[in-house]
Amino acid sequence: DAKTTQPPSMDCAEGRAANLPCNHSTISGNEYVYWYRQIHSQGPQYIIHGLKNNETNEMASLIITEDRKSSTLILPHATLRDTAVYYCIVRVWNYGQNFVFGPGTRLSVLP
Amino acid sequence: EAGVAQSPRYKIIEKRQSVAFWCNPISGHATLYWYQQILGQGPKLLIQFQNNGVVDDSQLPKDRFSAERLKGVDSTLKIQPAKLEDSAVYLCASSLDRRGSRAFFGQGTRLTVV
């Protein structure tokens, strides 16, 4: 079972920041937080991941709380092409560990 | 860098027929995953390979599903015989075998069993 909890759906106005929350209250010290998204009819696409510190790349920012029990993915200026299902995954790097997907959050970016 | 290649992209078969899917992972990626994604759900792991050895196949319906990874590179997933409930997208992914690595996914094969 997935170790994360996400809202099933969210809306965001085009051009505004989209803030997608994720709860992972049972995360252990060696588990990374990963974010993927899946646009209709495509395979999941990697967005960003982190362990303790906040991370930023060309696609998004990842904010992890100090206790690591929750995180927020931020898309700074959402576009219509960001409409997708977003998955938050926690995963330890260890032999045999895979990426466990929950139902994710369906983000709709509205014009 | 080339991505994960999968074929075919779409497949329609009748129940009780057999079908095979092919995956070519990113060069150098030791870990290969096959996921099944039923409409409206997140992907579910079927089998995970480390090089050409099976790491986890606990959720693979072994009475009808089989998979192999030849020489630790390409992989095939087979279903024989197919059931209606096997209709889904089958996703292949690969990753490096190191801390903090990410998985790269292919486009998937959409299977419809009629």
Coordinates of N, CA and C in Angstrom, one line a residue:
Chain A
D1 N 0.8 -1.2 0.0 CA 0.0 0.0 0.0 C 0.9 1.2 0.0
A2 N 0.3 2.3 -0.6 CA 1.0 3.6 -0.6 C 1.1 4.1 0.8
K3 N 2.3 4.8 1.0 CA 2.5 5.3 2.4 C 2.1 6.8 2.4
T4 N 1.5 7.3 1.4 CA 1.2 8.7 1.3 C -0.3 9.0 1.2
T5 N -0.8 10.2 1.5 CA -2.2 10.6 1.4 C -2.2 11.9 0.6
Q6 N -3.0 11.9 -0.4 CA -3.1 13.1 -1.2 C -4.6 13.4 -1.5
P7 N -5.0 14.7 -1.6 CA -6.4 15.0 -2.0 C -6.7 14.4 -3.4
P8 N -7.9 13.9 -3.6 CA -8.2 13.3 -4.9 C -8.2 14.2 -6.1
S9 N -8.5 15.5 -5.8 CA -8.5 16.4 -7.0 C -8.3 17.9 -6.5
M10 N -7.8 18.7 -7.4 CA -7.6 20.1 -7.1 C -7.8 20.9 -8.4
D11 N -8.2 22.1 -8.3 CA -8.2 23.0 -9.4 C -7.2 24.2 -9.2
C12 N -6.8 24.7 -10.3 CA -5.8 25.9 -10.3 C -6.1 26.7 -11.5
A13 N -6.0 28.0 -11.3 CA -6.2 28.9 -12.4 C -4.9 29.0 -13.2
E14 N -5.0 29.1 -14.5 CA -3.8 29.2 -15.4 C -3.0 30.4 -15.0
G15 N -1.7 30.3 -14.9 CA -0.8 31.4 -14.5 C -0.5 31.5 -13.0
R16 N -1.4 30.9 -12.2 CA -1.2 30.9 -10.8 C -0.3 29.7 -10.3
A17 N 0.1 29.8 -9.1 CA 0.9 28.7 -8.5 C 0.0 27.6 -8.1
A18 N 0.4 26.4 -8.4 CA -0.4 25.2 -8.0 C 0.4 24.6 -6.8
N19 N -0.3 24.4 -5.7 CA 0.4 23.8 -4.5 C -0.3 22.5 -4.2
L20 N 0.4 21.4 -4.4 CA -0.2 20.1 -4.2 C 0.4 19.5 -2.9
P21 N -0.5 19.2 -1.9 CA 0.0 18.7 -0.6 C 0.1 17.2 -0.6
C22 N 1.0 16.7 0.2 CA 1.1 15.2 0.4 C 1.5 14.9 1.9
N23 N 0.7 14.0 2.5 CA 1.0 13.6 3.9 C 1.7 12.3 3.8
H24 N 2.8 12.2 4.6 CA 3.6 10.9 4.7 C 4.1 10.8 6.1
S25 N 3.1 10.7 7.0 CA 3.4 10.8 8.5 C 4.3 9.6 9.0
T26 N 4.3 8.5 8.3 CA 5.1 7.4 8.7 C 6.4 7.2 8.0
I27 N 6.9 8.3 7.4 CA 8.1 8.3 6.6 C 9.3 8.0 7.5
S28 N 10.2 7.2 7.1 CA 11.4 6.9 7.9 C 12.6 7.7 7.4
G29 N 13.6 7.7 8.2 CA 14.7 8.7 7.9 C 15.4 8.5 6.6
N30 N 15.4 7.3 6.0 CA 16.1 7.0 4.8 C 15.2 6.9 3.6
E31 N 14.0 7.4 3.7 CA 13.0 7.4 2.6 C 13.0 8.8 1.9
Y32 N 13.1 8.7 0.6 CA 13.0 9.9 -0.2 C 11.5 10.2 -0.6
V33 N 11.2 11.4 -0.8 CA 9.9 11.8 -1.3 C 10.1 12.1 -2.8
Y34 N 9.3 11.4 -3.6 CA 9.3 11.6 -5.1 C 8.0 12.1 -5.6
W35 N 8.0 12.9 -6.6 CA 6.8 13.3 -7.3 C 6.9 13.0 -8.7
Y36 N 5.8 12.3 -9.2 CA 5.6 12.0 -10.6 C 4.3 12.6 -11.1
R37 N 4.2 12.8 -12.3 CA 2.8 13.2 -12.9 C 2.6 12.3 -14.1
Q38 N 1.3 12.2 -14.4 CA 0.9 11.4 -15.5 C -0.2 12.1 -16.3
I39 N 0.2 12.5 -17.5 CA -0.7 13.2 -18.4 C -1.4 12.1 -19.2
H40 N -2.6 12.4 -19.6 CA -3.5 11.4 -20.2 C -2.8 10.6 -21.3
S41 N -2.9 9.3 -21.2 CA -2.4 8.4 -22.2 C -0.8 8.4 -22.3
Q42 N -0.2 8.9 -21.3 CA 1.3 8.8 -21.3 C 1.7 8.1 -20.0
G43 N 3.0 7.6 -20.0 CA 3.6 7.0 -18.8 C 3.9 8.1 -17.8
P44 N 4.0 7.7 -16.5 CA 4.4 8.7 -15.5 C 5.7 9.4 -15.8
Q45 N 5.7 10.7 -15.5 CA 6.9 11.5 -15.8 C 7.5 12.0 -14.5
Y46 N 8.8 11.8 -14.3 CA 9.4 12.3 -13.1 C 9.4 13.8 -13.0
I47 N 9.1 14.3 -11.8 CA 9.2 15.8 -11.6 C 10.3 16.2 -10.7
I48 N 10.4 15.6 -9.5 CA 11.4 16.1 -8.6 C 11.4 15.1 -7.4
H49 N 12.5 15.1 -6.6 CA 12.5 14.3 -5.4 C 13.5 14.9 -4.4
G50 N 13.3 14.6 -3.1 CA 14.2 15.1 -2.1 C 14.2 14.2 -0.9
L51 N 15.2 14.4 0.0 CA 15.3 13.7 1.2 C 14.9 14.5 2.4
K52 N 15.6 15.6 2.6 CA 15.3 16.5 3.8 C 15.2 17.9 3.4
N53 N 16.0 18.3 2.5 CA 16.0 19.8 2.1 C 15.0 20.0 1.0
N54 N 14.6 21.3 0.9 CA 13.8 21.7 -0.2 C 14.6 21.6 -1.5
E55 N 13.9 21.3 -2.5 CA 14.5 21.2 -3.8 C 13.8 22.0 -4.9
T56 N 14.5 22.4 -5.9 CA 13.9 23.2 -7.0 C 14.6 22.7 -8.3
N57 N 13.8 22.6 -9.3 CA 14.4 22.4 -10.6 C 13.6 23.2 -11.6
E58 N 13.8 22.9 -12.9 CA 13.1 23.7 -13.9 C 11.6 23.5 -14.0
M59 N 11.1 22.4 -13.4 CA 9.7 22.1 -13.5 C 9.0 22.6 -12.2
A60 N 9.6 22.4 -11.0 CA 8.8 22.6 -9.8 C 9.7 22.8 -8.6
S61 N 9.1 23.1 -7.5 CA 9.8 23.1 -6.2 C 9.1 22.1 -5.3
L62 N 10.0 21.6 -4.4 CA 9.5 20.6 -3.4 C 9.8 21.1 -2.0
I63 N 8.8 21.3 -1.2 CA 9.0 21.8 0.1 C 8.7 20.7 1.1
I64 N 9.6 20.3 1.9 CA 9.4 19.2 2.8 C 9.5 19.8 4.2
T65 N 8.5 19.5 5.1 CA 8.4 20.1 6.4 C 9.6 19.6 7.2
E66 N 9.9 20.3 8.3 CA 11.1 19.9 9.1 C 11.0 18.5 9.7
D67 N 9.8 18.2 10.1 CA 9.6 16.8 10.6 C 9.4 15.7 9.6
R68 N 9.4 16.2 8.3 CA 9.4 15.3 7.1 C 8.0 14.5 7.0
K69 N 7.0 14.9 7.8 CA 5.8 14.2 7.7 C 4.8 14.7 6.6
S70 N 5.2 15.7 6.0 CA 4.4 16.2 4.8 C 5.3 17.0 3.9
S71 N 4.8 17.2 2.7 CA 5.5 17.9 1.7 C 4.5 18.6 0.7
T72 N 5.0 19.6 0.0 CA 4.2 20.3 -1.0 C 4.9 20.4 -2.3
L73 N 4.3 20.1 -3.3 CA 4.9 20.3 -4.7 C 4.3 21.6 -5.2
I74 N 5.2 22.5 -5.7 CA 4.7 23.8 -6.2 C 5.1 23.9 -7.6
L75 N 4.1 24.1 -8.4 CA 4.2 24.5 -9.8 C 4.1 26.0 -9.9
P76 N 5.1 26.8 -10.1 CA 5.0 28.2 -9.9 C 4.1 29.0 -10.8
H77 N 4.0 28.6 -12.0 CA 3.1 29.2 -13.0 C 2.4 28.2 -13.8
A78 N 1.3 27.7 -13.3 CA 0.6 26.5 -13.9 C 0.1 26.9 -15.3
T79 N 0.3 26.0 -16.2 CA -0.3 26.1 -17.6 C -1.3 25.0 -17.8
L80 N -2.0 25.1 -18.9 CA -3.0 24.1 -19.2 C -2.4 22.7 -19.4
R81 N -1.1 22.7 -19.9 CA -0.4 21.5 -20.1 C 0.0 20.8 -18.8
D82 N -0.2 21.5 -17.7 CA 0.1 20.8 -16.4 C -1.1 20.0 -15.8
T83 N -2.2 20.1 -16.5 CA -3.3 19.2 -16.1 C -2.9 17.8 -16.2
A84 N -3.0 17.1 -15.1 CA -2.5 15.7 -15.0 C -2.8 15.1 -13.6
V85 N -2.5 13.8 -13.5 CA -2.6 13.2 -12.1 C -1.2 13.3 -11.5
Y86 N -1.1 13.8 -10.3 CA 0.2 13.9 -9.6 C 0.3 12.9 -8.5
Y87 N 1.4 12.2 -8.5 CA 1.6 11.1 -7.5 C 2.8 11.5 -6.6
C88 N 2.6 11.4 -5.3 CA 3.6 11.6 -4.3 C 4.0 10.2 -3.8
I89 N 5.2 9.9 -3.8 CA 5.7 8.5 -3.4 C 6.9 8.7 -2.5
V90 N 6.9 7.8 -1.4 CA 8.0 7.7 -0.6 C 8.7 6.4 -0.8
R91 N 10.0 6.4 -0.9 CA 10.8 5.2 -1.3 C 12.1 5.3 -0.6
V92 N 12.5 4.2 0.0 CA 13.9 4.0 0.5 C 14.7 3.4 -0.6
W93 N 16.0 3.8 -0.7 CA 16.8 3.1 -1.6 C 17.3 1.8 -0.9
N94 N 16.8 0.7 -1.3 CA 17.2 -0.5 -0.7 C 16.9 -1.6 -1.7
Y95 N 17.6 -2.7 -1.7 CA 17.4 -3.8 -2.6 C 16.0 -4.2 -2.6
G96 N 15.4 -4.3 -3.7 CA 14.0 -4.7 -3.9 C 12.9 -3.7 -3.7
Q97 N 13.3 -2.5 -3.3 CA 12.3 -1.5 -3.2 C 11.8 -0.9 -4.5
N98 N 10.5 -0.8 -4.6 CA 10.0 -0.2 -5.9 C 9.2 1.1 -5.6
F99 N 8.7 1.6 -6.6 CA 7.9 2.9 -6.5 C 6.4 2.5 -6.3
V100 N 5.8 2.8 -5.2 CA 4.5 2.4 -4.9 C 3.6 3.6 -5.1
F101 N 2.7 3.5 -6.1 CA 1.8 4.5 -6.4 C 0.4 4.4 -5.7
G102 N -0.1 5.5 -5.2 CA -1.4 5.6 -4.7 C -2.3 6.2 -5.8
P103 N -3.5 6.6 -5.5 CA -4.4 7.2 -6.5 C -4.0 8.6 -7.0
G104 N -3.2 9.3 -6.3 CA -2.7 10.6 -6.7 C -3.7 11.7 -6.6
T105 N -3.3 12.9 -7.1 CA -4.2 14.1 -7.1 C -4.4 14.4 -8.6
R106 N -5.7 14.6 -8.9 CA -6.0 15.0 -10.3 C -6.0 16.5 -10.3
L107 N -5.0 17.2 -10.9 CA -4.9 18.6 -11.0 C -5.6 19.1 -12.3
S108 N -6.5 20.0 -12.2 CA -7.1 20.6 -13.4 C -6.7 22.1 -13.4
V109 N -6.0 22.5 -14.5 CA -5.6 23.9 -14.6 C -6.7 24.5 -15.5
L110 N -7.3 25.5 -15.0 CA -8.5 26.1 -15.7 C -8.1 27.4 -16.4
P111 N -8.6 27.7 -17.6 CA -8.2 28.9 -18.3 C -8.9 30.1 -17.6
Chain B
E1 N 19.3 11.6 -24.0 CA 19.4 10.2 -23.7 C 18.1 9.6 -24.2
A2 N 18.1 8.4 -24.8 CA 17.0 7.7 -25.2 C 16.2 7.2 -24.0
G3 N 14.8 7.2 -24.2 CA 14.0 6.8 -23.1 C 13.7 5.3 -23.1
V4 N 12.8 4.9 -22.3 CA 12.3 3.5 -22.2 C 11.4 3.2 -23.4
A5 N 11.7 2.2 -24.2 CA 10.9 1.9 -25.4 C 10.0 0.7 -25.1
Q6 N 8.7 0.8 -25.5 CA 7.8 -0.3 -25.3 C 7.1 -0.5 -26.6
S7 N 6.7 -1.7 -26.9 CA 5.9 -2.1 -28.0 C 5.1 -3.3 -27.7
P8 N 3.9 -3.5 -28.3 CA 3.2 -2.5 -29.2 C 2.7 -1.3 -28.3
R9 N 2.1 -0.4 -29.0 CA 1.5 0.8 -28.2 C 0.1 0.4 -27.8
Y10 N -0.6 -0.3 -28.7 CA -2.0 -0.8 -28.4 C -2.1 -2.2 -28.9
K11 N -3.0 -2.9 -28.2 CA -3.3 -4.3 -28.5 C -4.7 -4.7 -28.1
I12 N -5.4 -5.3 -29.1 CA -6.7 -5.8 -28.8 C -6.7 -7.3 -29.0
I13 N -7.2 -8.1 -28.0 CA -7.2 -9.5 -28.2 C -8.5 -10.0 -27.6
E14 N -8.9 -11.3 -28.0 CA -10.0 -11.9 -27.4 C -9.6 -12.6 -26.1
K15 N -10.5 -12.8 -25.2 CA -10.2 -13.5 -24.0 C -9.8 -14.9 -24.4
R16 N -8.9 -15.4 -23.5 CA -8.3 -16.8 -23.7 C -7.1 -16.8 -24.7
Q17 N -6.9 -15.7 -25.4 CA -5.8 -15.6 -26.3 C -4.5 -15.2 -25.5
S18 N -3.4 -15.3 -26.1 CA -2.2 -14.9 -25.5 C -1.6 -13.6 -26.1
V19 N -0.8 -12.9 -25.3 CA -0.2 -11.6 -25.8 C 1.1 -11.4 -25.1
A20 N 2.0 -10.7 -25.8 CA 3.3 -10.4 -25.3 C 3.7 -9.0 -25.5
F21 N 4.3 -8.4 -24.5 CA 4.7 -7.0 -24.5 C 6.3 -7.0 -24.4
W22 N 6.9 -6.0 -25.1 CA 8.3 -5.9 -25.1 C 8.8 -4.5 -24.5
C23 N 9.9 -4.6 -23.8 CA 10.4 -3.3 -23.2 C 11.9 -3.3 -23.4
N24 N 12.4 -2.2 -23.8 CA 13.9 -1.9 -23.9 C 14.2 -0.8 -23.0
P25 N 14.9 -1.0 -21.9 CA 15.1 0.0 -20.9 C 16.2 0.9 -21.3
I26 N 16.5 2.0 -20.5 CA 17.6 2.9 -20.8 C 18.9 2.1 -20.6
S27 N 19.8 2.4 -21.5 CA 21.1 1.7 -21.4 C 21.8 1.9 -20.1
G28 N 22.2 0.8 -19.5 CA 22.9 0.9 -18.2 C 22.1 0.8 -17.0
H29 N 20.7 0.8 -17.1 CA 19.8 0.7 -16.0 C 19.7 -0.7 -15.6
A30 N 20.1 -1.0 -14.3 CA 20.1 -2.4 -13.9 C 18.7 -2.8 -13.4
T31 N 17.9 -1.9 -13.0 CA 16.6 -2.3 -12.5 C 15.5 -2.0 -13.5
L32 N 14.6 -3.0 -13.7 CA 13.5 -2.9 -14.6 C 12.3 -3.3 -13.9
Y33 N 11.2 -2.5 -14.2 CA 9.9 -2.8 -13.5 C 8.8 -2.9 -14.6
W34 N 7.9 -3.8 -14.3 CA 6.6 -3.9 -15.1 C 5.5 -3.5 -14.1
Y35 N 4.7 -2.5 -14.6 CA 3.5 -2.1 -13.8 C 2.2 -2.3 -14.6
Q36 N 1.2 -2.6 -13.9 CA -0.2 -2.7 -14.5 C -1.0 -1.5 -14.0
Q37 N -1.6 -0.8 -15.0 CA -2.4 0.4 -14.5 C -3.8 0.2 -15.1
I38 N -4.8 -0.1 -14.2 CA -6.2 -0.2 -14.6 C -6.8 1.2 -14.6
L39 N -7.7 1.5 -15.5 CA -8.3 2.8 -15.7 C -8.7 3.4 -14.3
G40 N -8.2 4.6 -14.1 CA -8.7 5.3 -12.9 C -7.9 5.0 -11.6
Q41 N -6.9 4.2 -11.8 CA -6.0 3.8 -10.6 C -4.6 4.1 -10.9
G42 N -3.8 4.2 -9.8 CA -2.3 4.3 -10.0 C -1.7 3.0 -10.4
P43 N -0.5 3.1 -11.0 CA 0.2 1.9 -11.5 C 0.5 1.0 -10.3
K44 N 0.4 -0.3 -10.6 CA 0.6 -1.4 -9.6 C 1.8 -2.3 -10.1
L45 N 2.8 -2.5 -9.2 CA 3.9 -3.3 -9.6 C 3.5 -4.7 -9.9
L46 N 4.0 -5.3 -11.0 CA 3.8 -6.7 -11.3 C 5.1 -7.4 -11.0
I47 N 6.2 -6.9 -11.5 CA 7.5 -7.6 -11.3 C 8.6 -6.6 -11.4
Q48 N 9.7 -6.9 -10.6 CA 10.9 -6.1 -10.6 C 12.1 -6.9 -10.8
F49 N 12.9 -6.5 -11.8 CA 14.2 -7.3 -12.1 C 15.4 -6.4 -11.6
Q50 N 16.4 -7.1 -11.2 CA 17.7 -6.5 -10.9 C 18.6 -7.2 -11.8
N51 N 19.1 -6.5 -12.9 CA 19.8 -7.2 -14.0 C 18.9 -8.3 -14.5
N52 N 19.2 -9.5 -14.6 CA 18.3 -10.5 -15.1 C 17.7 -11.4 -14.0
G53 N 17.8 -11.0 -12.8 CA 17.2 -11.7 -11.7 C 16.0 -11.0 -11.2
V54 N 15.0 -11.9 -10.7 CA 13.7 -11.3 -10.2 C 13.9 -10.9 -8.7
V55 N 13.6 -9.7 -8.5 CA 13.6 -9.1 -7.1 C 12.3 -9.3 -6.4
D56 N 11.2 -8.9 -7.1 CA 9.9 -9.0 -6.5 C 8.9 -9.3 -7.6
D57 N 8.2 -10.4 -7.4 CA 7.1 -10.8 -8.3 C 5.9 -11.2 -7.5
S58 N 5.8 -10.6 -6.3 CA 4.7 -11.0 -5.3 C 3.3 -10.7 -5.8
Q59 N 3.2 -9.7 -6.7 CA 1.9 -9.4 -7.2 C 1.6 -9.8 -8.6
L60 N 2.5 -10.7 -9.1 CA 2.3 -11.2 -10.5 C 1.4 -12.4 -10.5
P61 N 0.3 -12.4 -11.2 CA -0.5 -13.6 -11.2 C 0.2 -14.7 -12.0
K62 N 0.9 -15.5 -11.3 CA 1.8 -16.4 -12.0 C 1.1 -17.6 -12.8
D63 N -0.2 -17.7 -12.5 CA -0.9 -18.8 -13.3 C -1.1 -18.3 -14.8
R64 N -1.0 -17.0 -15.0 CA -1.2 -16.6 -16.4 C -0.2 -15.6 -16.9
F65 N 0.5 -14.9 -16.0 CA 1.5 -13.9 -16.4 C 2.9 -14.5 -16.2
S66 N 3.8 -14.2 -17.1 CA 5.2 -14.5 -17.0 C 6.0 -13.4 -17.6
A67 N 7.2 -13.3 -17.1 CA 8.1 -12.2 -17.6 C 9.6 -12.7 -17.5
E68 N 10.3 -12.2 -18.4 CA 11.8 -12.6 -18.4 C 12.5 -11.3 -18.9
R69 N 13.8 -11.3 -18.5 CA 14.7 -10.3 -18.9 C 16.0 -10.9 -19.4
L70 N 16.1 -10.8 -20.7 CA 17.2 -11.5 -21.4 C 18.5 -10.7 -21.2
K71 N 19.5 -11.4 -20.7 CA 20.9 -10.8 -20.6 C 20.9 -9.5 -19.9
G72 N 19.9 -9.3 -19.0 CA 19.8 -8.1 -18.2 C 19.5 -6.9 -18.9
V73 N 18.9 -7.0 -20.1 CA 18.6 -5.8 -20.9 C 17.1 -5.8 -21.2
D74 N 16.7 -6.2 -22.4 CA 15.3 -6.2 -22.8 C 14.5 -7.2 -21.9
S75 N 13.2 -6.9 -21.9 CA 12.3 -7.7 -21.1 C 11.0 -7.9 -21.9
T76 N 10.4 -9.1 -21.7 CA 9.1 -9.4 -22.2 C 8.1 -9.8 -21.1
L77 N 6.9 -9.3 -21.2 CA 5.8 -9.7 -20.3 C 4.8 -10.4 -21.1
K78 N 4.4 -11.6 -20.7 CA 3.4 -12.4 -21.4 C 2.2 -12.7 -20.6
I79 N 1.0 -12.7 -21.2 CA -0.2 -13.1 -20.6 C -0.8 -14.3 -21.4
Q80 N -1.1 -15.4 -20.7 CA -1.6 -16.5 -21.4 C -2.3 -17.5 -20.4
P81 N -3.6 -17.6 -20.5 CA -4.6 -16.9 -21.4 C -5.1 -15.6 -20.8
A82 N -5.4 -14.7 -21.6 CA -5.9 -13.4 -21.1 C -7.4 -13.5 -20.6
K83 N -7.7 -12.7 -19.6 CA -9.0 -12.5 -19.1 C -9.5 -11.1 -19.4
L84 N -10.8 -10.9 -19.3 CA -11.3 -9.5 -19.5 C -10.7 -8.5 -18.5
E85 N -10.5 -9.0 -17.2 CA -9.9 -8.0 -16.2 C -8.5 -7.7 -16.4
D86 N -7.8 -8.3 -17.4 CA -6.5 -7.9 -17.8 C -6.4 -6.6 -18.6
S87 N -7.5 -6.1 -19.0 CA -7.6 -4.9 -19.8 C -7.0 -3.8 -18.9
A88 N -5.9 -3.2 -19.4 CA -5.2 -2.2 -18.6 C -4.0 -1.6 -19.5
V89 N -3.3 -0.7 -18.9 CA -2.1 -0.2 -19.6 C -0.9 -0.9 -18.8
Y90 N 0.0 -1.4 -19.6 CA 1.2 -2.1 -19.0 C 2.4 -1.2 -19.2
L91 N 2.9 -0.8 -18.1 CA 4.0 0.2 -18.1 C 5.3 -0.5 -17.8
C92 N 6.4 -0.2 -18.5 CA 7.7 -0.6 -18.2 C 8.5 0.6 -17.7
A93 N 9.4 0.4 -16.7 CA 10.2 1.5 -16.2 C 11.6 0.9 -15.9
S94 N 12.6 1.8 -15.9 CA 13.9 1.4 -15.5 C 14.6 2.4 -14.7
S95 N 15.6 2.0 -13.9 CA 16.3 2.9 -13.0 C 17.7 2.4 -12.8
L96 N 18.6 3.3 -12.4 CA 19.9 2.9 -11.9 C 19.8 2.3 -10.6
D97 N 20.7 1.5 -10.2 CA 20.7 0.9 -8.9 C 21.6 1.7 -8.0
R98 N 21.1 2.8 -7.6 CA 21.9 3.6 -6.6 C 20.9 4.5 -5.8
R99 N 21.4 5.0 -4.7 CA 20.6 5.8 -3.8 C 20.0 7.0 -4.5
G100 N 18.8 7.3 -4.3 CA 18.1 8.5 -4.8 C 17.9 8.4 -6.3
S101 N 18.0 7.3 -6.9 CA 17.8 7.2 -8.3 C 16.3 7.3 -8.6
R102 N 16.0 7.7 -9.8 CA 14.6 7.9 -10.2 C 14.3 6.8 -11.3
A103 N 13.0 6.5 -11.4 CA 12.5 5.6 -12.4 C 12.1 6.4 -13.7
F104 N 12.4 5.9 -14.8 CA 12.0 6.4 -16.1 C 11.0 5.5 -16.7
F105 N 9.8 6.0 -17.1 CA 8.7 5.2 -17.6 C 8.6 5.3 -19.1
G106 N 8.2 4.1 -19.7 CA 7.8 4.2 -21.1 C 6.4 4.6 -21.3
Q107 N 6.0 4.7 -22.5 CA 4.6 5.2 -22.9 C 3.5 4.2 -22.5
G108 N 3.9 2.9 -22.4 CA 3.0 1.9 -22.0 C 2.3 1.2 -23.2
T109 N 1.8 0.1 -22.9 CA 1.0 -0.7 -23.9 C -0.4 -0.8 -23.4
R110 N -1.4 -0.3 -24.2 CA -2.8 -0.4 -23.8 C -3.4 -1.6 -24.3
L111 N -3.7 -2.5 -23.4 CA -4.3 -3.8 -23.8 C -5.8 -3.8 -23.5
T112 N -6.6 -4.2 -24.6 CA -8.0 -4.4 -24.4 C -8.3 -5.8 -24.7
V113 N -9.0 -6.5 -23.7 CA -9.4 -7.9 -23.9 C -10.9 -7.9 -24.1
V114 N -11.3 -8.5 -25.2 CA -12.8 -8.5 -25.5 C -13.3 -9.9 -25.5

